[in-house]
C-alpha cells in the first residue's frame, strides 16, 4: 500500500517538474533577447506652462493628483490637492509617471464622462529610444480616434478657467510618438486622447538607470479643435521628463526562475522512496 502511494506521489511530482520546466523553456523560446530593452519604473515630468496664449489655456486654476475623481476636479476649490508654483504668467507643475505594467484603478463612470487613467506600455531600446517606439495615429488631433503605439502614462489633472463658462480639464496624459522626430502629449479626459501639446525634436538621453526627455511644448491640434483661438505650433511651455528605468528580464533569467521552483521539488523525490 505504501509503495502504491509513493508511486502515485512520485508520478504527480514528476509531472509538476515537467510542467515547470516546459513553461520556462517556452518562455525562453517565445520572448526575444532583450539585452538593451528597458521599462520605465517611475519618475516624474516637470512642465512649465505659459498662461494667456489662448482661451483654452488662459488661467491655471487648480491641480489634482491621481486620487481625485472627475467630479472633484470640477468642483473642489482651488488650488486642488496637488502643489504647483506660479511665477508671473508661468505655472510649473510636476506630474508623476505611472510605472510600466501598473494597472490603474478605474474611476466610476463611462469614458468621456470620467477620468480615464492610462498604463505605461513602452518598452524601448536604450540605443534608439525613438526608433523602438511605435508610431501613434494622430488623425484629427487624436480626438475620437483609435490611438496606436506605446505610451508613457502620467497621473495628474490640470484645471483651467478663462473667458468661457465652467472649467476645462487636461490630464491623465500619455506621451506618444507621432513621427520620426515628434512626440505628442495626449489628454485622456472629456476629449479622449486629444493632442494637448506637441514636442518636436525632443532631446533624449539614457544614462545608467535614467531616461531623460526634454523639449518645448507646442500647442497641438486637439487644442485647436477645442479652441479656434489656438495657433497650432505656438510655444507655450517646456517639458522635462526624468524617469527611472530597468532592463527587461531576459529569457535566461526566466528559465532560472523556473529552475529555482523545480529544485525544492526534486529534493522531495528521495523522501518518497523511503
Short mmCIF file of C-alpha atoms in Angstrom, two decimals, residues 12-212:
data_model
loop_
_atom_site.label_atom_id
_atom_site.label_comp_id
_atom_site.label_asym_id
_atom_site.label_seq_id
_atom_site.Cartn_x
_atom_site.Cartn_y
_atom_site.Cartn_z
CA UNK A 12 2.47 13.61 -9.63
CA UNK A 13 5.72 15.30 -8.57
CA UNK A 14 7.47 14.44 -11.86
CA UNK A 15 4.53 15.92 -13.79
CA UNK A 16 4.83 19.16 -11.82
CA UNK A 17 8.57 19.33 -12.56
CA UNK A 18 7.95 18.72 -16.28
CA UNK A 19 5.27 21.44 -16.39
CA UNK A 20 7.52 24.00 -14.70
CA UNK A 21 10.49 23.18 -16.94
CA UNK A 22 8.24 23.29 -20.00
CA UNK A 23 6.94 26.72 -19.04
CA UNK A 24 10.46 28.03 -18.53
CA UNK A 25 11.63 26.66 -21.89
CA UNK A 26 8.54 28.06 -23.63
CA UNK A 27 9.11 31.49 -22.10
CA UNK A 28 12.71 31.42 -23.25
CA UNK A 29 11.71 30.44 -26.80
CA UNK A 30 8.86 32.93 -27.21
CA UNK A 31 10.40 36.09 -25.76
CA UNK A 32 13.10 37.84 -27.82
CA UNK A 33 16.52 38.60 -26.48
CA UNK A 34 16.23 41.86 -24.56
CA UNK A 35 19.74 42.89 -23.56
CA UNK A 36 19.03 46.54 -24.46
CA UNK A 37 15.28 46.69 -23.75
CA UNK A 38 14.15 48.81 -20.83
CA UNK A 39 10.94 49.66 -18.98
CA UNK A 40 10.03 52.78 -17.02
CA UNK A 41 9.92 52.15 -13.28
CA UNK A 42 8.75 55.60 -12.15
CA UNK A 43 9.82 59.20 -12.10
CA UNK A 44 8.10 62.46 -12.99
CA UNK A 45 7.60 65.16 -15.60
CA UNK A 46 8.13 68.84 -14.88
CA UNK A 47 6.13 71.20 -17.08
CA UNK A 48 6.23 74.98 -17.25
CA UNK A 49 3.14 76.40 -18.95
CA UNK A 50 2.56 79.98 -20.03
CA UNK A 51 -0.95 81.27 -19.31
CA UNK A 52 -2.97 83.54 -21.58
CA UNK A 53 -1.71 82.46 -25.02
CA UNK A 54 -5.16 81.09 -25.93
CA UNK A 55 -8.61 80.97 -24.35
CA UNK A 56 -8.28 77.27 -23.52
CA UNK A 57 -5.08 77.88 -21.51
CA UNK A 58 -5.98 81.27 -20.13
CA UNK A 59 -5.84 80.81 -16.36
CA UNK A 60 -4.39 77.82 -14.48
CA UNK A 61 -6.89 77.35 -11.66
CA UNK A 62 -6.14 74.11 -9.80
CA UNK A 63 -4.08 70.92 -9.87
CA UNK A 64 -5.15 67.41 -8.80
CA UNK A 65 -3.37 64.10 -8.24
CA UNK A 66 -4.41 60.59 -9.29
CA UNK A 67 -6.81 60.15 -6.33
CA UNK A 68 -9.24 62.93 -7.35
CA UNK A 69 -12.35 61.99 -9.30
CA UNK A 70 -13.63 63.97 -12.27
CA UNK A 71 -16.35 65.47 -10.08
CA UNK A 72 -13.75 66.67 -7.59
CA UNK A 73 -11.54 68.19 -10.27
CA UNK A 74 -14.53 70.20 -11.45
CA UNK A 75 -15.95 71.24 -8.07
CA UNK A 76 -13.22 71.31 -5.43
CA UNK A 77 -11.86 74.76 -4.61
CA UNK A 78 -8.51 75.98 -5.91
CA UNK A 79 -5.66 75.16 -5.65
CA UNK A 80 -6.73 71.48 -5.64
CA UNK A 81 -4.87 68.69 -3.83
CA UNK A 82 -1.53 68.76 -5.71
CA UNK A 83 1.11 71.51 -5.46
CA UNK A 84 2.08 73.87 -8.26
CA UNK A 85 4.12 77.07 -8.47
CA UNK A 86 3.23 80.37 -10.14
CA UNK A 87 5.80 82.88 -11.36
CA UNK A 88 4.11 85.74 -13.19
CA UNK A 89 2.31 84.17 -16.16
CA UNK A 90 4.22 80.88 -15.87
CA UNK A 91 2.93 77.87 -13.96
CA UNK A 92 5.18 74.93 -13.01
CA UNK A 93 3.70 71.52 -12.26
CA UNK A 94 5.22 68.12 -11.53
CA UNK A 95 3.32 65.11 -12.87
CA UNK A 96 4.28 61.63 -11.59
CA UNK A 97 4.82 58.79 -14.07
CA UNK A 98 2.90 55.54 -13.70
CA UNK A 99 5.43 52.66 -13.76
CA UNK A 100 5.36 50.10 -16.55
CA UNK A 101 2.78 47.37 -16.06
CA UNK A 102 0.92 49.05 -13.19
CA UNK A 103 -2.82 48.85 -13.88
CA UNK A 104 -4.55 51.99 -12.57
CA UNK A 105 -7.75 51.67 -10.61
CA UNK A 106 -10.69 52.67 -12.80
CA UNK A 107 -12.87 55.62 -11.89
CA UNK A 108 -16.66 55.19 -11.82
CA UNK A 109 -18.50 56.27 -14.94
CA UNK A 110 -18.04 55.91 -18.67
CA UNK A 111 -15.04 57.12 -20.72
CA UNK A 112 -15.62 60.72 -21.71
CA UNK A 113 -17.61 61.39 -18.55
CA UNK A 114 -14.98 60.36 -16.04
CA UNK A 115 -11.24 60.23 -15.62
CA UNK A 116 -9.59 57.63 -17.84
CA UNK A 117 -6.20 56.78 -16.30
CA UNK A 118 -3.73 55.08 -18.60
CA UNK A 119 -0.98 52.47 -18.39
CA UNK A 120 2.66 52.89 -19.31
CA UNK A 121 3.22 50.38 -22.12
CA UNK A 122 6.53 51.47 -23.67
CA UNK A 123 9.48 49.07 -23.82
CA UNK A 124 12.39 50.74 -25.58
CA UNK A 125 15.86 50.05 -26.91
CA UNK A 126 18.30 52.12 -24.89
CA UNK A 127 20.41 52.65 -28.03
CA UNK A 128 17.50 54.00 -30.10
CA UNK A 129 14.58 55.20 -27.97
CA UNK A 130 12.53 56.80 -30.76
CA UNK A 131 13.35 54.07 -33.26
CA UNK A 132 11.94 51.37 -30.96
CA UNK A 133 8.83 53.41 -30.08
CA UNK A 134 5.85 52.54 -32.32
CA UNK A 135 4.03 55.38 -34.07
CA UNK A 136 0.59 56.51 -32.95
CA UNK A 137 -2.28 57.61 -35.17
CA UNK A 138 -2.73 61.37 -34.74
CA UNK A 139 -5.61 61.91 -37.18
CA UNK A 140 -7.78 64.86 -36.13
CA UNK A 141 -5.54 65.53 -33.16
CA UNK A 142 -6.45 62.12 -31.69
CA UNK A 143 -9.97 63.37 -30.91
CA UNK A 144 -12.41 60.47 -31.31
CA UNK A 145 -9.80 58.25 -32.96
CA UNK A 146 -8.18 54.99 -32.01
CA UNK A 147 -4.61 55.53 -30.86
CA UNK A 148 -1.84 53.12 -31.62
CA UNK A 149 1.63 52.53 -30.32
CA UNK A 150 3.12 52.60 -26.84
CA UNK A 151 2.94 55.39 -24.30
CA UNK A 152 4.37 56.68 -21.04
CA UNK A 153 1.45 57.49 -18.74
CA UNK A 154 1.26 60.47 -16.39
CA UNK A 155 -1.15 60.68 -13.46
CA UNK A 156 -2.30 64.23 -12.60
CA UNK A 157 -5.03 66.62 -13.74
CA UNK A 158 -4.95 70.33 -14.62
CA UNK A 159 -7.96 72.66 -14.32
CA UNK A 160 -8.12 75.83 -16.41
CA UNK A 161 -10.60 78.70 -16.44
CA UNK A 162 -10.87 81.58 -18.86
CA UNK A 163 -13.24 83.66 -20.93
CA UNK A 164 -15.77 80.82 -21.02
CA UNK A 165 -18.31 79.18 -18.72
CA UNK A 166 -17.15 76.42 -16.41
CA UNK A 167 -13.70 74.87 -16.49
CA UNK A 168 -11.50 72.84 -18.84
CA UNK A 169 -9.66 69.74 -17.65
CA UNK A 170 -6.46 68.32 -19.09
CA UNK A 171 -4.66 65.31 -17.72
CA UNK A 172 -4.24 61.56 -17.42
CA UNK A 173 -1.67 62.37 -20.08
CA UNK A 174 0.02 59.87 -22.36
CA UNK A 175 3.35 60.63 -24.02
CA UNK A 176 3.33 59.11 -27.51
CA UNK A 177 5.49 59.14 -30.63
CA UNK A 178 3.77 60.55 -33.72
CA UNK A 179 6.60 60.98 -36.25
CA UNK A 180 10.28 60.34 -36.72
CA UNK A 181 11.12 63.45 -34.71
CA UNK A 182 7.97 64.34 -32.78
CA UNK A 183 6.21 63.30 -29.59
CA UNK A 184 2.69 64.23 -28.51
CA UNK A 185 1.23 64.71 -25.05
CA UNK A 186 -2.35 63.43 -25.23
CA UNK A 187 -5.05 64.31 -22.70
CA UNK A 188 -7.35 61.42 -21.83
CA UNK A 189 -10.36 63.13 -20.28
CA UNK A 190 -13.53 64.51 -21.93
CA UNK A 191 -11.95 64.68 -25.41
CA UNK A 192 -10.34 61.26 -25.19
CA UNK A 193 -6.70 61.05 -26.25
CA UNK A 194 -6.75 64.60 -27.62
CA UNK A 195 -3.46 66.15 -28.70
CA UNK A 196 -2.78 68.70 -25.95
CA UNK A 197 0.81 69.51 -26.89
CA UNK A 198 3.50 68.50 -29.37
CA UNK A 199 7.18 68.10 -28.53
CA UNK A 200 9.21 68.50 -31.73
CA UNK A 201 12.84 67.35 -31.90
CA UNK A 202 12.98 66.30 -28.24
CA UNK A 203 16.33 65.84 -26.52
CA UNK A 204 16.56 62.22 -25.37
CA UNK A 205 19.28 60.58 -23.29
CA UNK A 206 19.75 57.31 -21.42
CA UNK A 207 22.35 57.37 -18.66
CA UNK A 208 22.73 54.35 -16.39
CA UNK A 209 19.23 53.80 -14.95
CA UNK A 210 17.68 57.11 -16.05
CA UNK A 211 15.78 58.14 -19.18
CA UNK A 212 15.52 61.89 -19.81
#
